[in-house]
Tab-separated table of C-alpha atoms in Angstrom:
chain	number	residue	atom	x	y	z
Q	32	UNK	CA	111.939	115.126	75.891
Q	33	UNK	CA	108.994	115.187	78.355
Q	34	UNK	CA	106.881	118.323	78.470
Q	35	UNK	CA	106.739	120.938	81.175
Q	36	UNK	CA	103.332	120.417	82.801
Q	37	UNK	CA	103.356	121.422	86.467
Q	38	UNK	CA	105.991	124.097	87.023
Q	39	UNK	CA	104.622	127.666	86.799
Q	40	UNK	CA	106.075	129.894	84.107
Q	41	UNK	CA	109.215	131.653	85.253
Q	42	UNK	CA	110.195	128.909	87.716
Q	43	UNK	CA	113.014	126.657	86.488
Q	44	UNK	CA	112.172	122.960	86.326
Q	45	UNK	CA	114.286	119.855	85.923
Q	46	UNK	CA	112.351	117.568	83.559
Q	47	UNK	CA	113.564	114.229	82.305
Q	48	UNK	CA	113.531	110.452	82.565
Q	49	UNK	CA	115.008	108.083	85.141
Q	50	UNK	CA	115.536	104.372	84.548
Q	51	UNK	CA	116.150	101.685	87.142
Q	52	UNK	CA	115.907	97.894	86.873
Q	53	UNK	CA	114.424	98.113	83.391
Q	54	UNK	CA	111.619	100.586	84.174
Q	55	UNK	CA	111.496	104.302	83.375
Q	56	UNK	CA	109.663	107.150	85.086
Q	57	UNK	CA	109.341	110.793	84.052
Q	58	UNK	CA	110.097	113.496	86.610
Q	59	UNK	CA	109.356	117.210	86.852
Q	60	UNK	CA	111.219	118.829	89.756
Q	61	UNK	CA	110.770	122.504	90.618
Q	62	UNK	CA	110.755	124.923	93.537
Q	63	UNK	CA	113.061	125.078	96.541
Q	64	UNK	CA	113.213	123.945	100.130
Q	65	UNK	CA	113.627	120.875	102.287
Q	66	UNK	CA	111.052	118.091	102.535
Q	67	UNK	CA	110.037	118.083	98.859
Q	68	UNK	CA	106.516	116.881	98.130
Q	69	UNK	CA	106.661	113.933	95.735
Q	70	UNK	CA	103.415	113.384	93.803
Q	71	UNK	CA	102.397	109.821	92.931
Q	72	UNK	CA	99.310	109.504	90.729
Q	73	UNK	CA	96.618	106.839	90.636
Q	74	UNK	CA	95.886	104.055	88.146
Q	75	UNK	CA	95.438	105.307	84.589
Q	76	UNK	CA	96.628	108.789	85.528
Q	77	UNK	CA	99.827	110.866	85.224
Q	78	UNK	CA	101.409	113.881	86.842
Q	79	UNK	CA	99.281	116.251	84.733
Q	80	UNK	CA	96.258	115.561	86.948
Q	81	UNK	CA	98.010	117.576	89.685
Q	82	UNK	CA	97.942	120.833	87.697
Q	83	UNK	CA	95.427	122.422	90.061
Q	84	UNK	CA	96.981	121.080	93.257
Q	85	UNK	CA	100.476	122.367	92.527
Q	86	UNK	CA	99.185	125.951	92.296
Q	87	UNK	CA	98.319	125.672	96.007
Q	88	UNK	CA	101.477	123.955	97.265
Q	89	UNK	CA	104.582	125.685	98.590
Q	90	UNK	CA	108.261	124.783	98.416
Q	91	UNK	CA	109.806	122.074	96.290
Q	92	UNK	CA	107.490	119.784	94.326
Q	93	UNK	CA	108.376	116.692	92.297
Q	94	UNK	CA	105.725	115.282	89.977
Q	95	UNK	CA	106.211	111.798	88.543
Q	96	UNK	CA	104.772	109.805	85.657
Q	97	UNK	CA	105.114	106.170	86.694
Q	98	UNK	CA	106.100	103.553	84.062
Q	99	UNK	CA	103.421	103.140	81.422
Q	100	UNK	CA	101.458	106.217	82.495
Q	101	UNK	CA	101.483	109.839	81.355
Q	102	UNK	CA	104.624	110.460	79.309
Q	103	UNK	CA	106.572	107.511	80.753
Q	104	UNK	CA	107.254	104.610	78.361
Q	105	UNK	CA	105.526	101.274	78.795
Q	106	UNK	CA	107.673	98.853	80.806
Q	107	UNK	CA	108.488	95.367	79.490
Q	108	UNK	CA	106.340	93.936	82.285
Q	109	UNK	CA	103.823	95.548	84.594
Q	110	UNK	CA	105.310	96.654	87.886
Q	111	UNK	CA	104.036	95.506	91.266
Q	112	UNK	CA	103.482	98.117	93.958
Q	113	UNK	CA	106.742	96.986	95.547
Q	114	UNK	CA	108.714	97.446	92.298
Q	115	UNK	CA	107.162	100.884	91.859
Q	116	UNK	CA	108.359	101.724	95.370
Q	117	UNK	CA	111.895	100.524	94.603
Q	118	UNK	CA	111.985	102.624	91.425
Q	119	UNK	CA	110.805	105.820	93.118
Q	120	UNK	CA	113.195	105.300	96.040
Q	121	UNK	CA	116.116	104.782	93.642
Q	122	UNK	CA	115.191	108.037	91.897
Q	123	UNK	CA	115.064	109.931	95.208
Q	124	UNK	CA	118.429	108.539	96.313
Q	125	UNK	CA	120.086	109.714	93.073
Q	126	UNK	CA	118.817	113.198	93.929
Q	127	UNK	CA	120.188	113.042	97.449
Q	128	UNK	CA	116.686	113.256	98.911
Q	129	UNK	CA	116.226	111.737	102.372
Q	130	UNK	CA	113.279	113.744	103.678
Q	131	UNK	CA	110.563	113.436	101.008
Q	132	UNK	CA	106.907	113.904	101.826
Q	133	UNK	CA	105.411	111.292	99.529
Q	134	UNK	CA	101.870	112.143	98.480
Q	135	UNK	CA	100.098	109.223	96.875
Q	136	UNK	CA	96.623	109.364	95.415
Q	137	UNK	CA	94.620	106.140	94.947
Q	138	UNK	CA	97.127	103.550	93.615
Q	139	UNK	CA	99.851	106.034	94.540
Q	140	UNK	CA	98.918	105.642	98.205
Q	141	UNK	CA	99.780	101.943	98.001
Q	142	UNK	CA	103.167	102.747	96.476
Q	143	UNK	CA	103.773	105.445	99.083
Q	144	UNK	CA	103.224	102.969	101.912
Q	145	UNK	CA	105.671	100.524	100.341
Q	146	UNK	CA	108.299	103.253	99.944
Q	147	UNK	CA	108.039	104.115	103.651
Q	148	UNK	CA	108.413	100.452	104.659
Q	149	UNK	CA	111.017	99.302	102.129
Q	150	UNK	CA	113.057	102.529	101.905
Q	151	UNK	CA	112.513	104.568	105.095
Q	152	UNK	CA	115.765	106.454	104.543
Q	153	UNK	CA	114.185	108.623	101.802
Q	154	UNK	CA	110.875	109.491	103.491
Q	155	UNK	CA	109.895	111.937	106.243
Q	156	UNK	CA	106.088	111.686	105.958
Q	157	UNK	CA	103.240	110.332	103.838
Q	158	UNK	CA	99.981	111.776	102.549
Q	159	UNK	CA	97.545	109.033	101.519
Q	160	UNK	CA	94.751	110.582	99.454
Q	161	UNK	CA	91.763	108.432	98.499
Q	162	UNK	CA	93.704	105.328	99.592
Q	163	UNK	CA	92.961	102.048	97.848
Q	164	UNK	CA	92.352	99.100	97.848
Q	165	UNK	CA	89.517	98.706	100.359
Q	166	UNK	CA	90.176	95.317	101.966
Q	167	UNK	CA	86.441	94.528	101.921
Q	168	UNK	CA	86.164	95.052	98.135
Q	169	UNK	CA	89.284	93.529	96.650
Q	170	UNK	CA	88.168	92.735	93.105
Q	171	UNK	CA	88.347	94.460	89.734
Q	172	UNK	CA	84.560	94.335	89.388
Q	173	UNK	CA	84.023	96.065	92.737
Q	174	UNK	CA	86.698	98.701	92.161
Q	175	UNK	CA	85.492	99.414	88.605
Q	176	UNK	CA	81.937	99.786	89.888
Q	177	UNK	CA	83.010	102.255	92.551
Q	178	UNK	CA	85.063	104.181	89.992
Q	179	UNK	CA	82.106	104.425	87.605
Q	180	UNK	CA	79.844	105.636	90.397
Q	181	UNK	CA	82.418	108.245	91.380
Q	182	UNK	CA	82.888	109.469	87.805
Q	183	UNK	CA	79.146	109.988	87.401
Q	184	UNK	CA	79.319	112.516	90.245
Q	185	UNK	CA	82.658	114.167	89.499
Q	186	UNK	CA	83.438	117.643	88.228
Q	187	UNK	CA	83.987	118.096	84.460
Q	188	UNK	CA	87.699	118.807	84.978
Q	189	UNK	CA	88.156	115.421	86.629
Q	190	UNK	CA	86.315	113.645	83.811
Q	191	UNK	CA	88.305	115.390	81.081
Q	192	UNK	CA	91.720	114.874	82.644
Q	193	UNK	CA	90.911	111.334	83.706
Q	194	UNK	CA	89.634	110.311	80.272
Q	195	UNK	CA	92.724	111.706	78.559
Q	196	UNK	CA	95.106	109.914	80.919
Q	197	UNK	CA	93.247	106.607	80.783
Q	198	UNK	CA	93.581	106.663	76.987
Q	199	UNK	CA	97.329	107.062	77.480
Q	200	UNK	CA	97.428	104.183	79.975
Q	201	UNK	CA	98.411	101.716	77.298
Q	202	UNK	CA	97.298	98.223	76.323
Q	203	UNK	CA	98.126	96.722	79.730
Q	204	UNK	CA	95.731	98.839	81.785
Q	205	UNK	CA	93.754	95.831	83.000
Q	206	UNK	CA	96.941	94.058	84.075
Q	207	UNK	CA	98.052	97.219	85.863
Q	208	UNK	CA	94.727	97.314	87.682
Q	209	UNK	CA	95.199	93.693	88.731
Q	210	UNK	CA	98.564	94.649	90.231
Q	211	UNK	CA	96.812	97.118	92.525
Q	212	UNK	CA	94.105	94.624	93.494
Q	213	UNK	CA	96.465	91.832	94.549
Q	214	UNK	CA	98.588	94.196	96.643
Q	215	UNK	CA	97.745	94.200	100.351
Q	216	UNK	CA	98.616	97.616	101.771
Q	217	UNK	CA	97.271	96.564	105.174
Q	218	UNK	CA	100.445	94.494	105.542
Q	219	UNK	CA	102.551	97.635	105.142
Q	220	UNK	CA	100.626	100.196	107.188
Q	221	UNK	CA	101.507	98.878	110.674
Q	222	UNK	CA	105.209	99.088	109.728
Q	223	UNK	CA	105.146	102.715	108.539
Q	224	UNK	CA	107.427	104.662	110.854
Q	225	UNK	CA	106.744	108.253	109.716
Q	226	UNK	CA	103.802	110.622	110.270
Q	227	UNK	CA	100.872	109.969	107.945
Q	228	UNK	CA	97.920	112.077	106.832
Q	229	UNK	CA	94.957	110.151	105.411
Q	230	UNK	CA	92.724	112.325	103.203
Q	231	UNK	CA	89.408	111.341	101.622
Q	232	UNK	CA	86.719	113.188	99.732
Q	233	UNK	CA	83.393	113.083	101.522
Q	234	UNK	CA	81.764	111.260	98.561
Q	235	UNK	CA	84.633	108.913	97.682
Q	236	UNK	CA	83.340	105.332	97.194
Q	237	UNK	CA	86.815	103.919	96.505
Q	238	UNK	CA	88.105	105.072	99.890
Q	239	UNK	CA	85.139	104.596	102.255
Q	240	UNK	CA	85.257	106.002	105.766
Q	241	UNK	CA	85.508	102.532	107.301
Q	242	UNK	CA	88.628	101.741	105.271
Q	243	UNK	CA	90.253	105.105	106.034
Q	244	UNK	CA	89.596	104.575	109.733
Q	245	UNK	CA	91.196	101.123	109.489
Q	246	UNK	CA	94.302	102.721	107.998
Q	247	UNK	CA	94.455	105.383	110.725
Q	248	UNK	CA	94.154	102.653	113.353
Q	249	UNK	CA	96.914	100.566	111.729
Q	250	UNK	CA	99.505	103.325	111.270
Q	251	UNK	CA	101.363	104.202	114.488
Q	252	UNK	CA	101.353	107.982	113.828
Q	253	UNK	CA	98.377	108.886	111.636
Q	254	UNK	CA	95.757	111.589	111.407
Q	255	UNK	CA	92.672	111.949	109.225
Q	256	UNK	CA	91.005	114.703	107.205
Q	257	UNK	CA	87.849	114.675	105.088
Q	258	UNK	CA	87.252	117.181	102.293
Q	259	UNK	CA	83.552	118.134	102.016
Q	260	UNK	CA	81.695	117.867	98.689
Q	261	UNK	CA	84.467	115.936	96.917
Q	262	UNK	CA	84.803	112.448	95.513
Q	263	UNK	CA	87.830	110.399	94.562
Q	264	UNK	CA	89.287	113.300	92.550
Q	265	UNK	CA	89.698	115.581	95.556
Q	266	UNK	CA	93.277	116.468	94.477
Q	267	UNK	CA	92.469	116.889	90.782
Q	268	UNK	CA	90.041	119.822	90.725
Q	269	UNK	CA	88.984	122.485	93.209
Q	270	UNK	CA	91.838	121.204	95.364
Q	271	UNK	CA	92.349	124.284	97.527
Q	272	UNK	CA	90.774	122.662	100.589
Q	273	UNK	CA	92.866	119.526	100.299
Q	274	UNK	CA	96.002	121.584	99.668
Q	275	UNK	CA	95.388	123.688	102.798
Q	276	UNK	CA	95.033	120.502	104.836
Q	277	UNK	CA	98.279	119.152	103.360
Q	278	UNK	CA	100.123	122.415	104.056
Q	279	UNK	CA	98.979	122.338	107.698
Q	280	UNK	CA	100.187	118.754	107.997
Q	281	UNK	CA	103.579	119.606	106.473
Q	282	UNK	CA	104.041	122.505	108.895
Q	283	UNK	CA	103.274	120.217	111.843
Q	284	UNK	CA	105.952	117.595	111.162
């Protein structure tokens, strides 16, 4: 049975696994209210990296471990961003959710965009935090270099949580990274029909300002926020500023 990681003590949580089309995710669902915030993590991560963020969020929150990450079992074959989107959408439909605010960090932002395009019936808004993959740097070497540079300047909490989750990422981590690189989120963004908030840390090399501005220009209804003195892990530690920005966005839609 998956562990309780995000839900505060005293608040009931529904924790378990969901399988669709041969792939399994782990879910942790707690809190109440409409427009639940669904947390999608980045490459090599898991829902545990949102421990700090969830202390600042209100209402219903659903944290996911995507297949082969966190506590979720390794799939038989690595999922594309589109197959990830189909899996998450199937999970939301089984829960009767049609108004999710899908918050995707890094790789999760790519999946979030695909959910909004392929399964608009389950989504009411998107938050794209540290969105990848920069169309001008679409290679594993470039992305790994940016990630290393970012890690050298990150807070200790980000390094510790990130290192632990990467070790749990399994033997196919490189193949999983390739799946993010070959995906072209710029093909999805113009077709997103819900409000979008693009969030970047001021020092995030994986989501440069030029790329974030491209996304804002491509999405019909998008706004932008930058979190000062943060890198790619802006939602992982000291996330109060990002959470306040997200709460304001949620109230406005």
